PDB file of C-alpha atoms in Angstrom:
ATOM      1  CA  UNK A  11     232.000-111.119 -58.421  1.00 44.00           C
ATOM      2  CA  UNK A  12     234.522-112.192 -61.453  1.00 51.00           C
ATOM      3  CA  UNK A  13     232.879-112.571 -64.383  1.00 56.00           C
ATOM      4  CA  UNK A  14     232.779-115.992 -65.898  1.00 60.00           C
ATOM      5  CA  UNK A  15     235.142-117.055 -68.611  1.00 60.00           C
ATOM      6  CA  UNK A  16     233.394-117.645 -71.760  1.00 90.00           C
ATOM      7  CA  UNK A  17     236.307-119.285 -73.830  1.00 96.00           C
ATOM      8  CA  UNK A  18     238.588-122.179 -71.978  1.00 97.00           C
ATOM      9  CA  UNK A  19     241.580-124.841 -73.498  1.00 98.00           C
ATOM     10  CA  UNK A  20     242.513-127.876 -71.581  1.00 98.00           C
ATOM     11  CA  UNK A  21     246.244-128.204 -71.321  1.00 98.00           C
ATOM     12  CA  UNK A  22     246.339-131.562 -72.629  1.00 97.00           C
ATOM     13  CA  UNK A  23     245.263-129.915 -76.100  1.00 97.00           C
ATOM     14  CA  UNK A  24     248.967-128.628 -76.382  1.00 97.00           C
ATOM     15  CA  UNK A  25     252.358-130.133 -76.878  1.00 96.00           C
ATOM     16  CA  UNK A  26     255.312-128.946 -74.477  1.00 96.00           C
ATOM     17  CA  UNK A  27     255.624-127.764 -71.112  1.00 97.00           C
ATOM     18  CA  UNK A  28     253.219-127.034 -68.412  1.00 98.00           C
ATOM     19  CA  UNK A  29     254.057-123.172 -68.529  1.00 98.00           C
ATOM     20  CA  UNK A  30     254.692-123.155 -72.113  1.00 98.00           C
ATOM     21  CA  UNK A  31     251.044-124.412 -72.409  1.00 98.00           C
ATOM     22  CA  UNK A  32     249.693-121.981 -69.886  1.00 98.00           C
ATOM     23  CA  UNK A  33     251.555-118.916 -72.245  1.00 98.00           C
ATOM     24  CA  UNK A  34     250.470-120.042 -75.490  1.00 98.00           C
ATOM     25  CA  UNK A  35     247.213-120.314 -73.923  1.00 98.00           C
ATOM     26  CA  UNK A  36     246.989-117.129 -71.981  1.00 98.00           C
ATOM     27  CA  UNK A  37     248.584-115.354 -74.920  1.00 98.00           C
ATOM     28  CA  UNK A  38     246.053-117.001 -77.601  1.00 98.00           C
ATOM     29  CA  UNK A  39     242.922-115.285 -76.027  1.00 97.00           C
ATOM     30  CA  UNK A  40     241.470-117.539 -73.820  1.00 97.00           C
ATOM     31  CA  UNK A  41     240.168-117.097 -70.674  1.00 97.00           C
ATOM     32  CA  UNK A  42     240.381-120.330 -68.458  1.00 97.00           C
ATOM     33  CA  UNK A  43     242.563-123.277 -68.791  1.00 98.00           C
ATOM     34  CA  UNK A  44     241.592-126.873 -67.515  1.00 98.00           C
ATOM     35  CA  UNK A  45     244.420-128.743 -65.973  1.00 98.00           C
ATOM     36  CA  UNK A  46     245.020-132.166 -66.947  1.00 98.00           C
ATOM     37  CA  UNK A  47     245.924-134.154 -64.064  1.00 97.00           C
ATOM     38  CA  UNK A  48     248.339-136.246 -65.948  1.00 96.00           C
ATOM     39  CA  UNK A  49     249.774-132.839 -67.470  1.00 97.00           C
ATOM     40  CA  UNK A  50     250.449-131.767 -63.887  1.00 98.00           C
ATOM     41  CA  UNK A  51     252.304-134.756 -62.661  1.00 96.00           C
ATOM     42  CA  UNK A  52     254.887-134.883 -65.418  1.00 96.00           C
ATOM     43  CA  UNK A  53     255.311-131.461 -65.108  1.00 97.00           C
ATOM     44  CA  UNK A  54     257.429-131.910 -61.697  1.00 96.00           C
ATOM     45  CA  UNK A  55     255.565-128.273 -60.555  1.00 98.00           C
ATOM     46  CA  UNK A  56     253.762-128.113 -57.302  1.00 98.00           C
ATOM     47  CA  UNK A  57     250.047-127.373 -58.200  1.00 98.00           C
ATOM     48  CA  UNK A  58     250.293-124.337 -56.293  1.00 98.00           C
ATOM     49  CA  UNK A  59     253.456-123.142 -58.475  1.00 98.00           C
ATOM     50  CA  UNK A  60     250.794-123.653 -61.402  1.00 98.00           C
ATOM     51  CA  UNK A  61     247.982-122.108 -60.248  1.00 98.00           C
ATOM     52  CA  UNK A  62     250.503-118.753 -59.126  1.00 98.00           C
ATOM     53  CA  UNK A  63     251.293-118.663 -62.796  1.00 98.00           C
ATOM     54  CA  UNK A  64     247.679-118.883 -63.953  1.00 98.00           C
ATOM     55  CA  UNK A  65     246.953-116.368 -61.939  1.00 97.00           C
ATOM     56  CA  UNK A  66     249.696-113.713 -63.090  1.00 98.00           C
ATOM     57  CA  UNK A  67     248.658-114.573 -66.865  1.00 98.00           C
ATOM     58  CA  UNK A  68     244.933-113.971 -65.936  1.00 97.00           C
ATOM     59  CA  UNK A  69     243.697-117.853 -66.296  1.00 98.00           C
ATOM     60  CA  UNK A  70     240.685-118.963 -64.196  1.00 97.00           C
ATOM     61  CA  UNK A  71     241.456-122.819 -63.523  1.00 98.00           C
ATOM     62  CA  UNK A  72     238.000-123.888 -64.638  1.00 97.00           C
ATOM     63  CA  UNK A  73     238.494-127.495 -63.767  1.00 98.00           C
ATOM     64  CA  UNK A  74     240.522-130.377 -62.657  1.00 98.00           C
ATOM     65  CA  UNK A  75     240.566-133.291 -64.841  1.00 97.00           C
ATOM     66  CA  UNK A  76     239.699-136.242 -65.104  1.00 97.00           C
ATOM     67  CA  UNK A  77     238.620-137.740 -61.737  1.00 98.00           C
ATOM     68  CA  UNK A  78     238.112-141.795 -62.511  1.00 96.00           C
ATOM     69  CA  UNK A  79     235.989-144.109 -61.816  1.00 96.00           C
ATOM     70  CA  UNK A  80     233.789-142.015 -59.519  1.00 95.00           C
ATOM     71  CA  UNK A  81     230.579-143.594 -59.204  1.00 97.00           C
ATOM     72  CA  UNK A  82     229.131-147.119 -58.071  1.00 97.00           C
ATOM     73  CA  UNK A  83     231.950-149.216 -57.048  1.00 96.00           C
ATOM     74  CA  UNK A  84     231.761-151.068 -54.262  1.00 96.00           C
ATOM     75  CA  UNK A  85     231.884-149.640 -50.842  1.00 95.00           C
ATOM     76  CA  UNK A  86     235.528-150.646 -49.752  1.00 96.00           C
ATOM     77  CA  UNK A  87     236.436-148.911 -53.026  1.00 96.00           C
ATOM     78  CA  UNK A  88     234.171-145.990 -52.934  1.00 97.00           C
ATOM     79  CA  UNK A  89     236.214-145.296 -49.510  1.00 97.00           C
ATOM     80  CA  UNK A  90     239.175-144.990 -50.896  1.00 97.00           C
ATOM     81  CA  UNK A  91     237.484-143.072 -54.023  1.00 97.00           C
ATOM     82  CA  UNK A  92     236.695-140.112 -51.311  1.00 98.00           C
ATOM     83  CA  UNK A  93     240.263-140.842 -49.888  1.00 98.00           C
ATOM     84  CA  UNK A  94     241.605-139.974 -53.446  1.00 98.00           C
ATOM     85  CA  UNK A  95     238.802-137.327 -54.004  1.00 98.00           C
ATOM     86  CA  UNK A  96     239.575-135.068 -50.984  1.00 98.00           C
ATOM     87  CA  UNK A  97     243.555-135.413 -52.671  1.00 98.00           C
ATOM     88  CA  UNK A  98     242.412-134.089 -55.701  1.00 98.00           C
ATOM     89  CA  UNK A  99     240.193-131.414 -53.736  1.00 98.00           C
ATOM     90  CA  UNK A 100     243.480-130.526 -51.751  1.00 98.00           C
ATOM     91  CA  UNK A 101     245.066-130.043 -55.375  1.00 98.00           C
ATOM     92  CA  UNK A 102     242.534-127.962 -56.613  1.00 98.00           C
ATOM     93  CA  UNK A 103     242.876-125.684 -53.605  1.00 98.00           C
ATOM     94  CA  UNK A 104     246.627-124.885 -54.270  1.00 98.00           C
ATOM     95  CA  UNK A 105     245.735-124.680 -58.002  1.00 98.00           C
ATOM     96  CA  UNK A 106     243.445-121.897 -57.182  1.00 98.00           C
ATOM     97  CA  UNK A 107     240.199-123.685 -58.735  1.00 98.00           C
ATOM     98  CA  UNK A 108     236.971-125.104 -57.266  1.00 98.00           C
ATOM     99  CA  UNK A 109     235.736-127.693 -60.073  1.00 98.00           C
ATOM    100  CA  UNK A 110     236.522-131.321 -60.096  1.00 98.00           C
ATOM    101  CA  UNK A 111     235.380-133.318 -63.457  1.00 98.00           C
ATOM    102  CA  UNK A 112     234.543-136.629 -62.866  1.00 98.00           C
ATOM    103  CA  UNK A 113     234.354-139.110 -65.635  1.00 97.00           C
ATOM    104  CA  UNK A 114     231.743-142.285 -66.261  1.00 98.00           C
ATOM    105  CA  UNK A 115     233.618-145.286 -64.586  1.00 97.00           C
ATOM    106  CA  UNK A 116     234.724-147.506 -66.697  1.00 97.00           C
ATOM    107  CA  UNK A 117     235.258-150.628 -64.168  1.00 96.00           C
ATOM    108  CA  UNK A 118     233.565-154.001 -64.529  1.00 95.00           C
ATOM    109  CA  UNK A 119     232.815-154.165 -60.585  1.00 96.00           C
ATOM    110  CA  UNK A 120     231.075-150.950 -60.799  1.00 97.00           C
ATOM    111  CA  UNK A 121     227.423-151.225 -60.139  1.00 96.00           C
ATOM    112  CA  UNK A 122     225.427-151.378 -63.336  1.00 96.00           C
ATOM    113  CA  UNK A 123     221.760-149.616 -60.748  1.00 97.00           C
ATOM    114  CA  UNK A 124     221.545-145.560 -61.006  1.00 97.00           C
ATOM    115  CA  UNK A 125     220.001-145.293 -57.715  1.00 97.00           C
ATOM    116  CA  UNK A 126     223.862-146.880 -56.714  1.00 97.00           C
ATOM    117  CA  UNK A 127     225.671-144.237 -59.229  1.00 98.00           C
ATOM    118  CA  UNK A 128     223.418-141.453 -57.714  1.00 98.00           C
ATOM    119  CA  UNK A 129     224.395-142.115 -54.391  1.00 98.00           C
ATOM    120  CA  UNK A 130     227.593-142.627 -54.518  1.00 98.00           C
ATOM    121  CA  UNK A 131     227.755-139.424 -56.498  1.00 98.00           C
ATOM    122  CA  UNK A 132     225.864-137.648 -53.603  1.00 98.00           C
ATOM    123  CA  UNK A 133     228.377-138.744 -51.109  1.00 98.00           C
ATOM    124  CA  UNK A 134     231.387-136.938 -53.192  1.00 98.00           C
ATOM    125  CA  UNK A 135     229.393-134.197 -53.940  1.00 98.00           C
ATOM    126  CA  UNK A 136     228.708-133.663 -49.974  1.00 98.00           C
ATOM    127  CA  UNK A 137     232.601-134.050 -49.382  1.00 98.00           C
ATOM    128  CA  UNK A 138     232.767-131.378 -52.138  1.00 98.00           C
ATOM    129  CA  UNK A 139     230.595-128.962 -50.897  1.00 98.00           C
ATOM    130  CA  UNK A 140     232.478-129.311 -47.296  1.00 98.00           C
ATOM    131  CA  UNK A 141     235.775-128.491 -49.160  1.00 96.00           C
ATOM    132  CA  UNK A 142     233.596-125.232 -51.068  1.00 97.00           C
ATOM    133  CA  UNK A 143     234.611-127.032 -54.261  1.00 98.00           C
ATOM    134  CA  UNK A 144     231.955-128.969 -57.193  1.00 98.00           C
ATOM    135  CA  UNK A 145     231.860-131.856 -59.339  1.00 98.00           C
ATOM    136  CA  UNK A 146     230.712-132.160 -62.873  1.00 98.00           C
ATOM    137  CA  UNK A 147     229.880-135.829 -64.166  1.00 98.00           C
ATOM    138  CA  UNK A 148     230.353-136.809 -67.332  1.00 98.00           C
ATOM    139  CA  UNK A 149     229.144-139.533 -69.227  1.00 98.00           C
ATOM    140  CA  UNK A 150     232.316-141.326 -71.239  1.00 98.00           C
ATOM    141  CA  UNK A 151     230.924-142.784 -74.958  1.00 97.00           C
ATOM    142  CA  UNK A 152     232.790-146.043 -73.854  1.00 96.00           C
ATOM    143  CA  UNK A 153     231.309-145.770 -69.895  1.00 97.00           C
ATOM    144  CA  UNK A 154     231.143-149.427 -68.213  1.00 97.00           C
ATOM    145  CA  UNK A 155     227.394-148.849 -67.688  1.00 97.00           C
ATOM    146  CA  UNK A 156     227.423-144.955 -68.389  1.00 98.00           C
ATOM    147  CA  UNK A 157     227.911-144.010 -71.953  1.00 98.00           C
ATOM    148  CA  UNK A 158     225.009-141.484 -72.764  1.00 98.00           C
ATOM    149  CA  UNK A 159     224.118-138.140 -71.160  1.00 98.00           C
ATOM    150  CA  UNK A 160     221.059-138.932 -70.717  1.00 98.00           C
ATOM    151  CA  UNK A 161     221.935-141.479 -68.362  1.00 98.00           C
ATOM    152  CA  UNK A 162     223.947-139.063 -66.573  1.00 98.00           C
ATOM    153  CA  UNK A 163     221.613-136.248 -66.259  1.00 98.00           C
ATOM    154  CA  UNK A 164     219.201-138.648 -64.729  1.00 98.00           C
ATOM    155  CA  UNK A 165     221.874-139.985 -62.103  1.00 98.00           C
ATOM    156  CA  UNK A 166     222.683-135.912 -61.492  1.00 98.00           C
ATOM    157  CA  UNK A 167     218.694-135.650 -61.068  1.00 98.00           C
ATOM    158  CA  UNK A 168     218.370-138.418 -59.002  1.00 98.00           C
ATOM    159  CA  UNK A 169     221.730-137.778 -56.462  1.00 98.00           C
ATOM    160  CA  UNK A 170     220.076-134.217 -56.250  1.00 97.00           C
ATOM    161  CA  UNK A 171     223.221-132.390 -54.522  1.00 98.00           C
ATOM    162  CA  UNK A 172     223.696-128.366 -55.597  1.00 98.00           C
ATOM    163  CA  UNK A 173     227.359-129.205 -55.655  1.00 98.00           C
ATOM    164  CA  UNK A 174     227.101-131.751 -58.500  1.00 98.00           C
ATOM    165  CA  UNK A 175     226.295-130.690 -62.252  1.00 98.00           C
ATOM    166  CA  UNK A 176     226.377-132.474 -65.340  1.00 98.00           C
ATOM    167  CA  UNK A 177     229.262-131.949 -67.936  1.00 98.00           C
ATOM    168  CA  UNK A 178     228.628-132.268 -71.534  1.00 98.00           C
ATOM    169  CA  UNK A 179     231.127-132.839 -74.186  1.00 98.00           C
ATOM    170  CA  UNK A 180     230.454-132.938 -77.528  1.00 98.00           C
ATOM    171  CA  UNK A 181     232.522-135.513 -78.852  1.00 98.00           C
ATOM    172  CA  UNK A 182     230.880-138.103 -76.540  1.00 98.00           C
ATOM    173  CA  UNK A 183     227.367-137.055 -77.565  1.00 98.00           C
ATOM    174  CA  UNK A 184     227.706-136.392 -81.418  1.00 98.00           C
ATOM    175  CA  UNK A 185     230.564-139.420 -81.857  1.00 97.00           C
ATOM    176  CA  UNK A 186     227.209-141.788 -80.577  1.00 96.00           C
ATOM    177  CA  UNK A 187     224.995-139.633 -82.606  1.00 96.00           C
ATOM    178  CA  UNK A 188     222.618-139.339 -79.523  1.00 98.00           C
ATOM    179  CA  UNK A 189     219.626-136.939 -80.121  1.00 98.00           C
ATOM    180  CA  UNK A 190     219.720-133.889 -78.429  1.00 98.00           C
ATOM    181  CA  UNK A 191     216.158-132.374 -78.016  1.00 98.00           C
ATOM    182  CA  UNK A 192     216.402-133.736 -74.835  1.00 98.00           C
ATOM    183  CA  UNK A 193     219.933-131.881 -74.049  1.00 98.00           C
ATOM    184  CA  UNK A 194     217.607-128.458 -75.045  1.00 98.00           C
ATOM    185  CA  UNK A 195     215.592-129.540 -71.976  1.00 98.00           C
ATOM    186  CA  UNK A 196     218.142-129.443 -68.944  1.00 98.00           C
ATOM    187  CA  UNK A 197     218.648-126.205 -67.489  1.00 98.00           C
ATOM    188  CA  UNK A 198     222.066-124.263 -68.169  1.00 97.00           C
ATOM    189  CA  UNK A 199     222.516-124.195 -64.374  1.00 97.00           C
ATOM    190  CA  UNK A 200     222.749-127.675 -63.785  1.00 98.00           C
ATOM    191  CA  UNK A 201     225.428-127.894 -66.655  1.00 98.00           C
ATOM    192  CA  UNK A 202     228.979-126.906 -64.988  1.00 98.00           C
ATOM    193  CA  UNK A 203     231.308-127.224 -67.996  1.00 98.00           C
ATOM    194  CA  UNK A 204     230.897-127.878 -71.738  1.00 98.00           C
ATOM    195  CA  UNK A 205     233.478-129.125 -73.645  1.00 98.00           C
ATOM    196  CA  UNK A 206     233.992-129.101 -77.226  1.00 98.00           C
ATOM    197  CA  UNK A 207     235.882-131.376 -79.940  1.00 98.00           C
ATOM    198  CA  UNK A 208     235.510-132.385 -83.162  1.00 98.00           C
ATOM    199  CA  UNK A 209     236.290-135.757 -85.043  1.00 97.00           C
ATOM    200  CA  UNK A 210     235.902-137.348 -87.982  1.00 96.00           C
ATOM    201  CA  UNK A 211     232.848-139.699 -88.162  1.00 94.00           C
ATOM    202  CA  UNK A 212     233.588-143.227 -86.598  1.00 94.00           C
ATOM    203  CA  UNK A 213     232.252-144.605 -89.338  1.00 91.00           C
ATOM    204  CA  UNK A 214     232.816-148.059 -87.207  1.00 89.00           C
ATOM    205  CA  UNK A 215     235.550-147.437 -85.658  1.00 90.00           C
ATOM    206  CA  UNK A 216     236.521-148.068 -81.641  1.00 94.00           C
ATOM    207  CA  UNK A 217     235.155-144.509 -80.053  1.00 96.00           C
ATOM    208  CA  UNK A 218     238.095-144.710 -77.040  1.00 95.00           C
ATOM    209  CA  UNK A 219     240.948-144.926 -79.704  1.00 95.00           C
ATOM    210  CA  UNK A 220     239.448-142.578 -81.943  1.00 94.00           C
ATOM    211  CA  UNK A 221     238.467-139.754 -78.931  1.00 95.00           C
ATOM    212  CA  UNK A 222     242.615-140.247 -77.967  1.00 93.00           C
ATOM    213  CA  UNK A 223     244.151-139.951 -81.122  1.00 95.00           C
ATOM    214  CA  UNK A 224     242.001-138.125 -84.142  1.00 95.00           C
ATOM    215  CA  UNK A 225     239.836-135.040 -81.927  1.00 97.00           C
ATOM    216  CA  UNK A 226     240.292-132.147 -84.208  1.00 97.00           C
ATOM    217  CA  UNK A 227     239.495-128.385 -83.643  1.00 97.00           C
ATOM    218  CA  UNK A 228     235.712-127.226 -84.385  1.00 97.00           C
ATOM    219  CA  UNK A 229     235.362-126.992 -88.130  1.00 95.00           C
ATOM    220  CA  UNK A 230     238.158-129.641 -88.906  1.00 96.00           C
ATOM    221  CA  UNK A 231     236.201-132.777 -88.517  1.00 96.00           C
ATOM    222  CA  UNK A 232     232.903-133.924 -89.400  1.00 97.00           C
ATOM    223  CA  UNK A 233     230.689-133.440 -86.399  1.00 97.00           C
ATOM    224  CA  UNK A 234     227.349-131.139 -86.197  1.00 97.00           C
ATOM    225  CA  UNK A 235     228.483-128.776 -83.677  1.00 97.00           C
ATOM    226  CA  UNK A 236     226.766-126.207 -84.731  1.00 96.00           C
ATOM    227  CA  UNK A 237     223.784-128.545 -84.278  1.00 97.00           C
ATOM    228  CA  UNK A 238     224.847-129.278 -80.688  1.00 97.00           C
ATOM    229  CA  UNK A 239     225.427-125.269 -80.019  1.00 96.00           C
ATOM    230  CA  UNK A 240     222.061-124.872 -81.240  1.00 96.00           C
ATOM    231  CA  UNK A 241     220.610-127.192 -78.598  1.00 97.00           C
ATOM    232  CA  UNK A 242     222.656-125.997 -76.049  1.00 97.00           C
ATOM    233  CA  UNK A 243     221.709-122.451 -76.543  1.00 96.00           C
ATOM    234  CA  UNK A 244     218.105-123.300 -75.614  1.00 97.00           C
ATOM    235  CA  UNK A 245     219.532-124.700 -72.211  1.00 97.00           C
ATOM    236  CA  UNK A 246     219.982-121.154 -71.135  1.00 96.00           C
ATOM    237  CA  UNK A 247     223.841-121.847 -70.428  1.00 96.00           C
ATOM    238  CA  UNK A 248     226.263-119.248 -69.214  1.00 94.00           C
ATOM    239  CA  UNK A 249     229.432-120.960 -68.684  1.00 94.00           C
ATOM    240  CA  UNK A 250     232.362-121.527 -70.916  1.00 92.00           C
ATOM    241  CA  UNK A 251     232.803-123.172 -73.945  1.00 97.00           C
ATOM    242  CA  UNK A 252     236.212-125.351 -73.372  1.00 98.00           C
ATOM    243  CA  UNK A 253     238.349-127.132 -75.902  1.00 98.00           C
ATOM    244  CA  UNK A 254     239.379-130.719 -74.944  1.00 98.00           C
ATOM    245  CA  UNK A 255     241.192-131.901 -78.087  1.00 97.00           C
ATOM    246  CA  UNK A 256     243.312-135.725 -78.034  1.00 95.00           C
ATOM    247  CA  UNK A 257     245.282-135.130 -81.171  1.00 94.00           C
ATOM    248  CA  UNK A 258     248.199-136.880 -82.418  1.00 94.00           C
ATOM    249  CA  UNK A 259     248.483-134.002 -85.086  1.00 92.00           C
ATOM    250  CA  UNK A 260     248.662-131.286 -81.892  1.00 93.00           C
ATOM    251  CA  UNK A 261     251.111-133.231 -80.262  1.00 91.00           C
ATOM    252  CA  UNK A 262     253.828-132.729 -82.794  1.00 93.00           C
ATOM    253  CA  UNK A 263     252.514-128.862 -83.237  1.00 95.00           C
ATOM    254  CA  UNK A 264     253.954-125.912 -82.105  1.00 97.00           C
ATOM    255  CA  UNK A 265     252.517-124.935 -78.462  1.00 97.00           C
ATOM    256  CA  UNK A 266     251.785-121.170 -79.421  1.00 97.00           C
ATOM    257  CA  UNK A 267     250.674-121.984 -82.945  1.00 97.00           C
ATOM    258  CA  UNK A 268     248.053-125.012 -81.968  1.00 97.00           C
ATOM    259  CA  UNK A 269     246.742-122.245 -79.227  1.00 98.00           C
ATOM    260  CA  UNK A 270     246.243-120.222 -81.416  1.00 98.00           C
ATOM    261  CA  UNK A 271     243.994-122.003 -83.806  1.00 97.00           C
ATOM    262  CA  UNK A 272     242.268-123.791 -81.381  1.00 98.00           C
ATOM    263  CA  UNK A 273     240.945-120.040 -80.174  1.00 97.00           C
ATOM    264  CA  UNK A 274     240.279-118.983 -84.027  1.00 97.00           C
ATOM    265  CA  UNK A 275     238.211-122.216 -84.544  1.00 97.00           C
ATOM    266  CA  UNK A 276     235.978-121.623 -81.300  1.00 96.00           C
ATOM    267  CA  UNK A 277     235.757-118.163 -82.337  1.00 94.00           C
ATOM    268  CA  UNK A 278     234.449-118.851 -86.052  1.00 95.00           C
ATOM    269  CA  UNK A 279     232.327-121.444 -84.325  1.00 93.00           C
ATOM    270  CA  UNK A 280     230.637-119.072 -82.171  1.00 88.00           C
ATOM    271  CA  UNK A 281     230.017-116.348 -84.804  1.00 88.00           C
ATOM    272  CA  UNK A 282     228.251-119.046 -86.853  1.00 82.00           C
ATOM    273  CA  UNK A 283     225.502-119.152 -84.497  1.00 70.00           C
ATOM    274  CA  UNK A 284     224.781-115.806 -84.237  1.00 62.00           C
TER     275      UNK A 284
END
């Protein structure tokens, strides 16, 4: 058995090109890479031509990102959600990865009842497991009906499928300034990913716009990581810690350079707690 990554970087972190990114990351330290759907498509590369390169530069593909409005819609559109779903799953494949993140719908028609959420979750967590892949939910800080992790823990709980996990990311959690005793409660294998960011403090401002334009490396914003590290410690969590930085600063940085001290951030993050 491979051992699991411990250190990951979402593409959409750097500026350039899809292989550029997958270099500077690869060549920075890290040890998975999540692909950014809308990264892939403007890349003009076939997934498997990506996933052959991550492969040679010793990336796991730790997930496949994000899948949209996922949960509770109504039933002619959570049809063609599976229809789009078992796409993504055919992506994932040829990238050579096996984790689909989905992402707290954000659609007024969405169905405001977990027991809904749950089961609609169930159903593409059973077309998961028939494809050997899994889904990780995550709750978006500006979800339609979704917005805390609490919430989606208990719709995880409740649609009760080994193929679905919960997928915490700090920005969402700390940006809401949600408490996270409970967080030190959920056992590390129900959590499939955990993604980190930093930010300023919103200090009133609109969460979406700030989350897409002002995420900052750990240690260059304002938000209690280490606090949230802490918690997540007590989880018992063995996966990989995974940068997922919207910057407008990284966009205009160099690709190698911006790798570089997004893996020298994690890693002065992680010796703090220890």
């Amino acid at each position: 058995m491979k051992p699991v990554p411990k250190t990951s970087m979402a593409t959409l972190c750097l500026s350039g090109e899809m292989m550029n990114k997958l270099e500077a990351i690869a060549r920075a330290g890290f040890e998975g890479v999540e692909i950014f759907v809308d990264d892939l498509q403007s890349s003009g590369l076939s997934p498997r031509a990506v996933g052959d390169r991550c492969r040679e530069l010793g990336l796991t593909v730790m997930a496949l990102q994000p899948f949209r409005d996922a949960e509770a819609l109504p039933s002619d559109l959570h049809r063609k959600m599976l229809d789009d779903a078992n796409r993504q799953f055919d992506t994932l494949a040829d990238l050579g990865g096996d984790f689909l993140l989905a992402c707290s719908t954000t659609r007024e028609d969405a169905s405001s009842e977990s027991e809904r959420a749950a089961e609609t979750l169930n159903d593409l967590a059973m077309l998961a497991a028939e494809r050997e892949m899994r889904v990780g939910y995550e709750a978006l800080a500006w979800g339609r009906h979704v917005f805390d992790y609490r919430d989606a823990w208990q719709i995880v709980q409740q649609a009760d499928h080994p193929a679905l996990s919960l997928v915490l990311d700090s920005y969402h959690i700390l940006a809401r300034e949600l408490e996270l005793e409970t967080l030190a409660t959920i056992p590390g294998d129900r959590i499939g990913l955990v993604q980190l960011a930093d930010s300023p403090l919103p200090r009133g401002q609109d969460l979406q716009s700030l989350s897409r334009h002002r995420r900052a490396f750990p240690g260059d914003g304002e938000l209690p990581l280490e606090r949230f590290l802490t918690a997540l410690d007590q989880t018992g969590y063995q996966g990989p810690l995974s940068l997922e930085i919207f910057s407008d600063a990284l966009a205009v940085m160099p690709t190698g350079m911006a790798a570089l001290q997004g893996k020298h951030a994690l890693e002065s993050l992680r010796a703090s707690k220890k």
